[in-house]
Coordinates of C-alpha atoms (C1' of nucleotides) in Angstrom, one line a residue:
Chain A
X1 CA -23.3 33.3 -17.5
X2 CA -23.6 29.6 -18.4
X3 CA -20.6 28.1 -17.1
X4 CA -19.3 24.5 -17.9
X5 CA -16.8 24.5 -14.7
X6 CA -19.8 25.5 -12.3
X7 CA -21.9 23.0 -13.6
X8 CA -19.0 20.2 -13.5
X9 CA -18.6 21.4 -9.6
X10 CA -22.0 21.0 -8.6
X11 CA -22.0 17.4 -9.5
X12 CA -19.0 16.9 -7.6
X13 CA -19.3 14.8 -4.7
X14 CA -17.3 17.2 -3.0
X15 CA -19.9 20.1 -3.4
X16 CA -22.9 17.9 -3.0
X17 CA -25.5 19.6 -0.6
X18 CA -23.9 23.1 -1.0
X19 CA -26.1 25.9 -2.0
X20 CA -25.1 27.7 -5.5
X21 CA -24.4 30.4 -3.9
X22 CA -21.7 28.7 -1.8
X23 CA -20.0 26.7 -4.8
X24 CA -19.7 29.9 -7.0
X25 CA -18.3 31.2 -3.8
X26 CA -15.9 28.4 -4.1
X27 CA -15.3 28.1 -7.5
X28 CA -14.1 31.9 -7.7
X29 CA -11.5 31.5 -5.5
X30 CA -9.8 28.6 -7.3
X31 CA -8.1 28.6 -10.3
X32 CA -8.3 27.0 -13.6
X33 CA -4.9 25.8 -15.1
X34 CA -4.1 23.8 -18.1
X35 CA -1.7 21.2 -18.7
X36 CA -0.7 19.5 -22.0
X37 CA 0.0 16.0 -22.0
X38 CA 3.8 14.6 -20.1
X39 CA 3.5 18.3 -18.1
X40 CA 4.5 18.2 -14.6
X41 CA 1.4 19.2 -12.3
X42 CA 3.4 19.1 -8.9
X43 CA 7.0 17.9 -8.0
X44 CA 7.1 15.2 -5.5
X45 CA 8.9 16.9 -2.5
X46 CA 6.9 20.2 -3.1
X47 CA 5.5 21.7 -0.1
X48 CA 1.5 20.4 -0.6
X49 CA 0.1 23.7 -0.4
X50 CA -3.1 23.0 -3.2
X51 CA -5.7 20.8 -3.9
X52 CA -6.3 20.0 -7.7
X53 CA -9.0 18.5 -9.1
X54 CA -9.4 17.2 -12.5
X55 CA -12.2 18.5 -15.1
X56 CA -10.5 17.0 -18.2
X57 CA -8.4 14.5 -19.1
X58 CA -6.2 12.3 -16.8
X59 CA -3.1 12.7 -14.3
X60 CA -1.0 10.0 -13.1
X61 CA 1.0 10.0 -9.6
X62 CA 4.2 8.7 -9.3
X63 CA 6.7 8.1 -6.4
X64 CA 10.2 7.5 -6.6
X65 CA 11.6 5.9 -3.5
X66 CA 14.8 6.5 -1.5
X67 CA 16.6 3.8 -3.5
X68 CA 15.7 4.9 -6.7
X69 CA 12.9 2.7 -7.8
X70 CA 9.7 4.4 -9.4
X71 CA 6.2 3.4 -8.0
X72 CA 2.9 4.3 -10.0
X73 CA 0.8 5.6 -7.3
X74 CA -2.7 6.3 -9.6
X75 CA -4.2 7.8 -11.8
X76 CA -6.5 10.6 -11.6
X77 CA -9.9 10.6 -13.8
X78 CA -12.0 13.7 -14.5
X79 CA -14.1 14.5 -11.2
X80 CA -11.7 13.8 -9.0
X81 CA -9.0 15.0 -7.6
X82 CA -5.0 14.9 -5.7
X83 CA -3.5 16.8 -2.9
X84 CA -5.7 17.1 -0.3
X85 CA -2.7 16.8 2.0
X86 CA -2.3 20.7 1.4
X87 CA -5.1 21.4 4.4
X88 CA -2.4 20.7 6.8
X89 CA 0.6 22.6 6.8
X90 CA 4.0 21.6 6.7
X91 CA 3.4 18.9 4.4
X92 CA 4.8 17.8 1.4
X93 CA 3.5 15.6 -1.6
X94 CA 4.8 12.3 -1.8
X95 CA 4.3 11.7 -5.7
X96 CA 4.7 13.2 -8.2
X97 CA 1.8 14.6 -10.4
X98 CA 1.8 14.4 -14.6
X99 CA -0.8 15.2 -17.3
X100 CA -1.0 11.9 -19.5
X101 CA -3.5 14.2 -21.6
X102 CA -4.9 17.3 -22.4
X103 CA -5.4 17.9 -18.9
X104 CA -7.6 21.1 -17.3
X105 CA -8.0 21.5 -13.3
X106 CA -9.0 23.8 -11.2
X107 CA -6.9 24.4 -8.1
X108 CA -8.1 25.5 -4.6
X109 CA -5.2 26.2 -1.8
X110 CA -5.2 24.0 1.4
X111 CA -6.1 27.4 3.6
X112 CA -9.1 28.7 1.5
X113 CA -10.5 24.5 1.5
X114 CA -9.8 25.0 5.3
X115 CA -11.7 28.4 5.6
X116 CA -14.3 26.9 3.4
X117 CA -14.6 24.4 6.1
X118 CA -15.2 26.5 9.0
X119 CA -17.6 27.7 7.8
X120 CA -20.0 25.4 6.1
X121 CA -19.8 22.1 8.2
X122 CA -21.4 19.7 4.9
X123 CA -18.0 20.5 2.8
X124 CA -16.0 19.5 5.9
X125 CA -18.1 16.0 5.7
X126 CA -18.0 15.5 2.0
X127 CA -14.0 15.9 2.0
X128 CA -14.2 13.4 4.6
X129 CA -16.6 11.0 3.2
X130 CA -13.6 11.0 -0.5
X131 CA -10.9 10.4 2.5
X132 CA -12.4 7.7 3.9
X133 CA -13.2 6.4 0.4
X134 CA -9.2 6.7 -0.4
X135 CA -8.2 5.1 2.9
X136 CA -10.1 2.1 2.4
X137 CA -9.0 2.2 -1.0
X138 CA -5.2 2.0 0.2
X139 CA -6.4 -0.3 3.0
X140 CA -7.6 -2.6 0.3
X141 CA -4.8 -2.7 -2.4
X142 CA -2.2 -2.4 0.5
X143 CA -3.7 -6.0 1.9
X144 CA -3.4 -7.4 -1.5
X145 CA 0.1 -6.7 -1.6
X146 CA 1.3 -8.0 0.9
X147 CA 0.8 -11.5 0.0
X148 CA -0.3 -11.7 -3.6
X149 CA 1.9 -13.5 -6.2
X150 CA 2.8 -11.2 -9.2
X151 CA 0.1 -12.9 -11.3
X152 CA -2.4 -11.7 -8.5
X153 CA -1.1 -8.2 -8.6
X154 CA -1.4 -7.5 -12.2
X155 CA -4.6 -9.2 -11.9
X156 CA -6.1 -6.5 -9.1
X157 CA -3.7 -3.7 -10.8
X158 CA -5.4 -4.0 -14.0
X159 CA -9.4 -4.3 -12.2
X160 CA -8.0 -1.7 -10.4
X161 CA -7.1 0.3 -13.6
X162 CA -10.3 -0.6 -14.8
X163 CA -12.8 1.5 -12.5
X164 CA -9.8 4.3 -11.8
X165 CA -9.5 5.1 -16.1
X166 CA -11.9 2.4 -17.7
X167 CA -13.9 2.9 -20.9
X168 CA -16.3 0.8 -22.0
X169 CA -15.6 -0.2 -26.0
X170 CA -17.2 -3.2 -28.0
X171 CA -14.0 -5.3 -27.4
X172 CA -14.1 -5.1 -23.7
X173 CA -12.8 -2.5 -20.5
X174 CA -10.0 -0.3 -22.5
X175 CA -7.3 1.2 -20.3
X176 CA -8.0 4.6 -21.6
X177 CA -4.3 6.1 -20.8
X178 CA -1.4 5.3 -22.3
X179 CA -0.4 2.3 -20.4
X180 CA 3.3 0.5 -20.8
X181 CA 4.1 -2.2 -19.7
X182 CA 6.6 -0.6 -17.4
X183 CA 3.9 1.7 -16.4
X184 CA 2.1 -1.4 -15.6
X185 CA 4.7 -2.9 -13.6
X186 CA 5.4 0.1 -11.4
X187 CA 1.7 -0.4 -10.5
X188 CA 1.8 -3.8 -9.8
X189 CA 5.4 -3.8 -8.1
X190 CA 7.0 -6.2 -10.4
X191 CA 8.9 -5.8 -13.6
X192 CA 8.4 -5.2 -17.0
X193 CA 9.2 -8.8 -18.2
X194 CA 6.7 -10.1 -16.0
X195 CA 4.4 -8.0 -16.7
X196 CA 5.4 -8.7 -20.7
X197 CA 4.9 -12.9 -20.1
X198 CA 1.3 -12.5 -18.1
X199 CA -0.2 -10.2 -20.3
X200 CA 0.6 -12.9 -23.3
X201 CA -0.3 -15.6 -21.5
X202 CA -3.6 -13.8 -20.7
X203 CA -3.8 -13.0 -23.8
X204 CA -4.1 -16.5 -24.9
X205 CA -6.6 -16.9 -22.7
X206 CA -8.7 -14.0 -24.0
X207 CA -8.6 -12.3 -21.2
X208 CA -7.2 -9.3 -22.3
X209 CA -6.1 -7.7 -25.6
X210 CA -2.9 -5.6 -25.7
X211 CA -0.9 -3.5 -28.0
X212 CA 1.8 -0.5 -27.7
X213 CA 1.1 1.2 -24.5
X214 CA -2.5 -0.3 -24.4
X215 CA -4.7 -2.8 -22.7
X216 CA -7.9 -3.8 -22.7
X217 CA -9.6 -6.0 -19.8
X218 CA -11.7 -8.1 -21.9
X219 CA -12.8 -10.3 -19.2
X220 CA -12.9 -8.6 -15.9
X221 CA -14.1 -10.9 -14.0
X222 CA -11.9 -14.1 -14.8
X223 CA -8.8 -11.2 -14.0
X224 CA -10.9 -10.6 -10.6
X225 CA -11.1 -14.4 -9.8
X226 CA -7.1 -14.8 -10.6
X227 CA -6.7 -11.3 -8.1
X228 CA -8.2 -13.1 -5.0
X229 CA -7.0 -17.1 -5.5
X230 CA -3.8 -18.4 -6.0
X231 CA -2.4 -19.4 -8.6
Chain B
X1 CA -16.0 15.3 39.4
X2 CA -12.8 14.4 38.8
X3 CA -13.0 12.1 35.6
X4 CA -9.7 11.0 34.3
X5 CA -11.2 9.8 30.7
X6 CA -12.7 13.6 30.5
X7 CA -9.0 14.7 30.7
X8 CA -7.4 12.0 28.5
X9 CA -10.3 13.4 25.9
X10 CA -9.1 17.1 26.1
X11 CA -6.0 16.5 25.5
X12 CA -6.2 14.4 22.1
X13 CA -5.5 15.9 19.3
X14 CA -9.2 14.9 18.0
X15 CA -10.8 17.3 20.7
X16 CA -8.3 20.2 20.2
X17 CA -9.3 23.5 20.1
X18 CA -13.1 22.5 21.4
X19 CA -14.3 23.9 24.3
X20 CA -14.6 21.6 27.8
X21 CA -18.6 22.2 27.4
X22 CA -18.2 20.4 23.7
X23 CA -15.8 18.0 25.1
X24 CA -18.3 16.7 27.7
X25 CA -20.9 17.0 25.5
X26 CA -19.4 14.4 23.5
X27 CA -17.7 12.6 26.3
X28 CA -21.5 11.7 27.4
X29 CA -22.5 10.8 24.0
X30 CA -20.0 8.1 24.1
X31 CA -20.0 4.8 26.0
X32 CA -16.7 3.0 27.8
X33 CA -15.9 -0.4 27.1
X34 CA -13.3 -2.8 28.2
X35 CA -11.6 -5.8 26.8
X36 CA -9.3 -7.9 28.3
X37 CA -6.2 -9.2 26.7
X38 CA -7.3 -11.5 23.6
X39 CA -11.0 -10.4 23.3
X40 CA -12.1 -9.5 19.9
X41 CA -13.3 -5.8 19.6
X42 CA -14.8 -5.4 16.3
X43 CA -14.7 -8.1 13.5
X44 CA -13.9 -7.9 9.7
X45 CA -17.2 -8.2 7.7
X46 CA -19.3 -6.5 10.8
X47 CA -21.2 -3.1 9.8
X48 CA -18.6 -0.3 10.7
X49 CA -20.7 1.7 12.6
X50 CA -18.6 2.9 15.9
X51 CA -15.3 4.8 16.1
X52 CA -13.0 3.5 18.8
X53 CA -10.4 5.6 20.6
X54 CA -7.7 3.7 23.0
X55 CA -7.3 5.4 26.1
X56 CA -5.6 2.6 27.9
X57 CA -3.5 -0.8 26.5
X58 CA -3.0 -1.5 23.0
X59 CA -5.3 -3.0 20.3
X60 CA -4.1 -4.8 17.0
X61 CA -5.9 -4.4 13.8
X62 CA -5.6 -7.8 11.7
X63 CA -6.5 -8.7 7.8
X64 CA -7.5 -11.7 6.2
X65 CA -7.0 -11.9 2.7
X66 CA -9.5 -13.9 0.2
X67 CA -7.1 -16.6 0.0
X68 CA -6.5 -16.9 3.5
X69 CA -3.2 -15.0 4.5
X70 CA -3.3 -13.3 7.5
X71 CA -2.2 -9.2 7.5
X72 CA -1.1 -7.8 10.3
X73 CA -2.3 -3.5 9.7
X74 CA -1.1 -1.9 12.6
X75 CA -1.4 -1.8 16.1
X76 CA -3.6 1.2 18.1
X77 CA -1.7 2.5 20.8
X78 CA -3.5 4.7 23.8
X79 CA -4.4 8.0 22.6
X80 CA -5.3 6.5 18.9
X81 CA -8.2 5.3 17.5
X82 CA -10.0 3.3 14.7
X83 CA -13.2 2.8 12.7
X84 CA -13.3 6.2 11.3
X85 CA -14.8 4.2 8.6
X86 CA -18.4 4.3 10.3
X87 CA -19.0 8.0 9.7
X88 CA -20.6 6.5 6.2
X89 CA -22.6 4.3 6.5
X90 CA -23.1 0.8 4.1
X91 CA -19.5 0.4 5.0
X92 CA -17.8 -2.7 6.9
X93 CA -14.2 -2.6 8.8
X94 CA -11.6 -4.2 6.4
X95 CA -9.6 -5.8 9.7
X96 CA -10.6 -7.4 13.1
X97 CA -9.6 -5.3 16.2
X98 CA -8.2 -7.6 19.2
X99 CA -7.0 -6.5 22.1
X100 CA -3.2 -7.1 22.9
X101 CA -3.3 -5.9 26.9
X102 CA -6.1 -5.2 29.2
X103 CA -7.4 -2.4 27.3
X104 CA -9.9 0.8 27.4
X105 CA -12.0 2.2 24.7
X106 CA -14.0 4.9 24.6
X107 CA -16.5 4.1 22.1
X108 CA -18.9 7.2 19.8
X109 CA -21.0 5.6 17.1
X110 CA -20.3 7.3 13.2
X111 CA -24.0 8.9 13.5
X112 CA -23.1 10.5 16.2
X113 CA -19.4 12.1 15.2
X114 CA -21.0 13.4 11.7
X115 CA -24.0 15.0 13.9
X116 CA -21.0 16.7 16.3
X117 CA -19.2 17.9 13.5
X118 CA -21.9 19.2 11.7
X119 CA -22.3 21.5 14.6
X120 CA -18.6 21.9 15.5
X121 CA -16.6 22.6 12.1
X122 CA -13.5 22.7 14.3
X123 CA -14.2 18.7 15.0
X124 CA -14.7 18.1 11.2
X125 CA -11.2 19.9 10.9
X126 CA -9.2 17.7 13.6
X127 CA -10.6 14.7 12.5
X128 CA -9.5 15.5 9.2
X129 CA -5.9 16.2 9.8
X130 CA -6.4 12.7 11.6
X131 CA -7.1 11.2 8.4
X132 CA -4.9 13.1 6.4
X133 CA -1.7 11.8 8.5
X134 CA -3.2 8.2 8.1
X135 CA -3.5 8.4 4.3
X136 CA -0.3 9.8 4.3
X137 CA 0.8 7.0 6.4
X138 CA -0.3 4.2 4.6
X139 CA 1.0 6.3 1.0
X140 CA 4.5 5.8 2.6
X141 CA 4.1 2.4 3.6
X142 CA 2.5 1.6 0.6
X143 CA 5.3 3.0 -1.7
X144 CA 8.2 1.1 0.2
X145 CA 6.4 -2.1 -0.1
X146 CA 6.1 -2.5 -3.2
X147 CA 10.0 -2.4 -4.3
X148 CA 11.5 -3.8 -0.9
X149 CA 13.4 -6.5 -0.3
X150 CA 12.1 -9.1 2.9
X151 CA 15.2 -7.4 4.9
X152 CA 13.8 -3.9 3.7
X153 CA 10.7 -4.7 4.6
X154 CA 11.5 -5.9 8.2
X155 CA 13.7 -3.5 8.8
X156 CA 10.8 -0.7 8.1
X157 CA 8.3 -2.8 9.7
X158 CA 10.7 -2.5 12.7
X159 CA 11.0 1.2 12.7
X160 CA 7.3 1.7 12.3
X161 CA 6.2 -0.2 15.2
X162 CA 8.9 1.9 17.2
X163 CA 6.9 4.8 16.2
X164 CA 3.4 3.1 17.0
X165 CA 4.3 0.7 20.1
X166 CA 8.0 1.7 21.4
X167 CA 8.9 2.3 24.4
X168 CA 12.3 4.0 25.5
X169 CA 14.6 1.8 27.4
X170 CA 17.9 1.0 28.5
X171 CA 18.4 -1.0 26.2
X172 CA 16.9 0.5 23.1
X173 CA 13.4 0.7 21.8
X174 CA 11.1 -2.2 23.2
X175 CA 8.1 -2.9 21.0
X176 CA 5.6 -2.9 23.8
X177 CA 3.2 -5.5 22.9
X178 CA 3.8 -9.8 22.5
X179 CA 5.2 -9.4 19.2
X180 CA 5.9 -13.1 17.9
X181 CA 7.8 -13.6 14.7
X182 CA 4.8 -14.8 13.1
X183 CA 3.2 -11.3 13.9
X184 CA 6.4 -9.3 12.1
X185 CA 5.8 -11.7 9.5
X186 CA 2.6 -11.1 8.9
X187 CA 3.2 -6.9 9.3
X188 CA 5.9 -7.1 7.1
X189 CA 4.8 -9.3 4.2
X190 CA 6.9 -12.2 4.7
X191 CA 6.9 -16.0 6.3
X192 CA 8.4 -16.3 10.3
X193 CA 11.2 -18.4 8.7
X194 CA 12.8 -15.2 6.9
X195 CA 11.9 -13.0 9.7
X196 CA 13.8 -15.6 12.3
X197 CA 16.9 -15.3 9.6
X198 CA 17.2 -12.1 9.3
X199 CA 16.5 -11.2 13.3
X200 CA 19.6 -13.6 14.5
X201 CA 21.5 -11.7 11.5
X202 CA 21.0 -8.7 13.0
X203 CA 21.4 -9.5 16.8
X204 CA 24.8 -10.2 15.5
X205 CA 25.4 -6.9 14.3
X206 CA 24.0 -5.4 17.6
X207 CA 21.1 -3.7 15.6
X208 CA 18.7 -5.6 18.1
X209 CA 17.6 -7.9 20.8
X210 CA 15.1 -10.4 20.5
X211 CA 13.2 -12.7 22.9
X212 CA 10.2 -14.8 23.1
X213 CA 7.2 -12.1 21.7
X214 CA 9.8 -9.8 22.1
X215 CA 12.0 -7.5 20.1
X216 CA 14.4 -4.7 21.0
X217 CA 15.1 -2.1 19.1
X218 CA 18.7 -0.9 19.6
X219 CA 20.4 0.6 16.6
X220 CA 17.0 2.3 14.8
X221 CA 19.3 4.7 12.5
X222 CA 20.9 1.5 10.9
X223 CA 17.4 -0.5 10.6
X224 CA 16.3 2.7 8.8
X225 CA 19.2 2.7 7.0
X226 CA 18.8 -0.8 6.0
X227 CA 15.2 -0.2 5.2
X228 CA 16.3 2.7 2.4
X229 CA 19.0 1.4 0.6
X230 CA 18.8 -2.2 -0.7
X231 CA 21.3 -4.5 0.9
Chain C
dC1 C1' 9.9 -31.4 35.6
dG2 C1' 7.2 -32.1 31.7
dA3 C1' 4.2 -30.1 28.2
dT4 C1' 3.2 -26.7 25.0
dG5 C1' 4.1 -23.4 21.7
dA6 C1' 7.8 -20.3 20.0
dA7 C1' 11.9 -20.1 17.6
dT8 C1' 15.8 -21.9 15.0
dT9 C1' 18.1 -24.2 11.4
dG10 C1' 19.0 -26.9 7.2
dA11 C1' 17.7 -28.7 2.7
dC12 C1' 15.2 -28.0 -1.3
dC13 C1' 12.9 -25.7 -5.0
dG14 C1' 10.1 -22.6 -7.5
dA15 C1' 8.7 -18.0 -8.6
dT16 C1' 10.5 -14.0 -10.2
dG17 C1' 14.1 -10.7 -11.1
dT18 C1' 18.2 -9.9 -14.1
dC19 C1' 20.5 -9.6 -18.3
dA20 C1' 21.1 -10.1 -23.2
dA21 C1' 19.5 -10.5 -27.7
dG22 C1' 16.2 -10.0 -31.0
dT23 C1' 11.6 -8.3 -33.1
dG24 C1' 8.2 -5.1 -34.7
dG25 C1' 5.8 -1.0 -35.3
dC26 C1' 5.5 3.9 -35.5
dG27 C1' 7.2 8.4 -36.5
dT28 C1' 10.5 11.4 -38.6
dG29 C1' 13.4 13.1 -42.0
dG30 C1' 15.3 12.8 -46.4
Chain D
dC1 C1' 6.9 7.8 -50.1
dC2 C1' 10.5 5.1 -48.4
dA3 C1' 14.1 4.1 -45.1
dC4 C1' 16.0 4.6 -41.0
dG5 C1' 16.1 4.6 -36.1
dC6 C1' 14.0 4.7 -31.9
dC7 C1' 11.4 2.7 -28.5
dA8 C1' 8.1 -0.6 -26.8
dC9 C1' 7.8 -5.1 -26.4
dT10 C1' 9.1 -10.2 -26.6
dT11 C1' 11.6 -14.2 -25.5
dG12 C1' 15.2 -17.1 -23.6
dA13 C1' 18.8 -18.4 -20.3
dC14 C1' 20.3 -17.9 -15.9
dA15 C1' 20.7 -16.6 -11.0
dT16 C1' 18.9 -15.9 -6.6
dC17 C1' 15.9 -14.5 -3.1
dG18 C1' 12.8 -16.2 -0.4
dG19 C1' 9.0 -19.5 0.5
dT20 C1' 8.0 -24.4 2.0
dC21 C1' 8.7 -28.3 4.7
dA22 C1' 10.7 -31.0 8.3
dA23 C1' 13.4 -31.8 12.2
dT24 C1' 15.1 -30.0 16.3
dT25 C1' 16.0 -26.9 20.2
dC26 C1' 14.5 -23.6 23.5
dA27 C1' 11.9 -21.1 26.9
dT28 C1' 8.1 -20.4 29.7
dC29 C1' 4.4 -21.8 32.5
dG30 C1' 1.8 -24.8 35.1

DNA sequence: CGATGAATTGACCGATGTCAAGTGGCGTGG
DNA sequence: CCACGCCACTTGACATCGGTCAATTCATCG
């Protein structure tokens, strides 16, 4: 039968160099689950016992930290995926997962990945290659903010935001999830007022255009340049 | 023959679960290097193209930033290893490795490790949980970074380098490496000024002892405390 | 015992968080 | 279709944490 999710999964970097045979081995022992947009995919705390990946529409991980504060961790675009944590056991997830959209995935637990793995060697090296993709990731935007002003962070939050949930439109790179300014600050680690005064000043400055819950990056690479010097 | 790095080898968690013919296998493909205290082991910018484990003596992974700031990532201690990175290729290490102490590597280039676990899906698995624990790692001290005080951040920077460096003594934990304040500075985000402040604070309070390079750990449960709840 | 580099300490100030008040737009219900 | 109210956002005043700079002290090593 023609099926959309099969296709989807063998363009996947995760399945690339698989047989057919061995990703419609896969695929059938996932799941497909649905979420509408605000749901709550996993519970930060949850034992990590799954791997989702996204198909359609966008999740957003979130943290809340011992004292209370909320951190936005990413967001998740259709093709990839969260919680590969779940092929160790005894693990728990450390954010929290939402649908901001209509939001389909299909979900694999951390034993079958594992089994999968055992067996055909190239899957174990493609979920390695997205790891090491995610740790230099962190590596990266960990570095950053370590010393960064807030104007640099919101600068390298919103690039950031631009390749994780970017869409290209005639006015420029538009943030294609809702996006508050709150939001914005819990990516950044800074406030909302900050976040409020930058994005107007920028906004002067044509850099960006904004409205409720939306931004759009109009010139990337002038927010790139304020990301790496100071001031 | 008797060969002590053979043994330090089987019993890493990276080698777990392989037999001693794979272990020597790969124990062959792998070539020994020493640094002395000081000497630069791999350089940010250079083609990532080894993997490094520690089997004696400490190394110190650094960061420069764009504009010049100086991270400090983590320190390696025997046992651990780095440069996972080089099992893609096109990549380059995002720190410089120095070595703190007269120090022992075992060195395997990334070509190598993917051809091993290609053949040895049990490899592919430990080297994953490897990774997982890292990302997880660097999720954690990513989160607590962003919404810390300086004194939070100290305070976890403190109990983390327990955890990578300490060594039990009489008198608490010692972080076993020259440890300057500029170094906790520049692991925790801040300038040696705060770092000086806040140290002499707590010396008060008996949460530790300090010394030239040198910091004592005594009371970890109230640095951890310290590093959860803000002041 | 002197030199060198680490650490301390104080004064200052600026970036950024906090708080409070006000604006504007969007959706809902009458 | 209008009006109300909610919620995102803006803007100003203020407080303060923490960074910067300079001067000094301390400890270790040759």
């Amino acid at each position: 039968m023609n099926d959309p999710l099969l296709s989807l999964l063998a363009e996947n970097r995760f399945f690339a160099g698989l047989t057919p045979a061995e990703i419609e081995d896969m695929r059938a022992a996932g799941t497909v689950r649905r979420f509408e947009s605000g749901d709550l995919i996993v519970r930060q705390g949850d034992p990590a016992d799954a791997f989702y990946l996204i198909f359609c529409g966008y999740a957003k991980l979130t943290q809340v930290t011992p004292d209370g504060h909320r951190v936005l961790s990413r967001f998740v675009p259709p093709g990839r995926g969260f919680g590969l944590t779940s092929i160790l056991n005894g693990y728990e997830y450390v954010w929290s997962a939402y649908a901001v959209s209509l939001c389909r995935t299909w979900v694999l637990h951390g034993e079958k990945i594992v089994q999968y793995m055992e067996r055909i060697p190239k899957l174990g090296i493609n979920v390695m290659s997205v790891m090491v993709r995610a740790n230099r990731e962190s590596d990266r935007r960990y570095q950053g903010l370590l010393t960064a002003s807030v104007e640099q962070r919101i600068a390298s939050a919103l690039v950031a935001l631009s390749e994780e949930v970017g869409r290209e439109t005639s006015e420029g790179i538009l943030i294609d999830v809702p996006l508050s300014r709150e939001d914005l600050a819990e990516y950044a680690g800074t406030t909302l007022y900050s976040v409020s005064r930058v994005l107007n000043r920028w906004e002067a400055d044509g850099h960006v255009r904004t409205g409720r819950e939306r931004v759009v990056v109009c010139q990337r690479d002038a927010l790139h340049e304020i990301s790496l010097h100071s001031s």
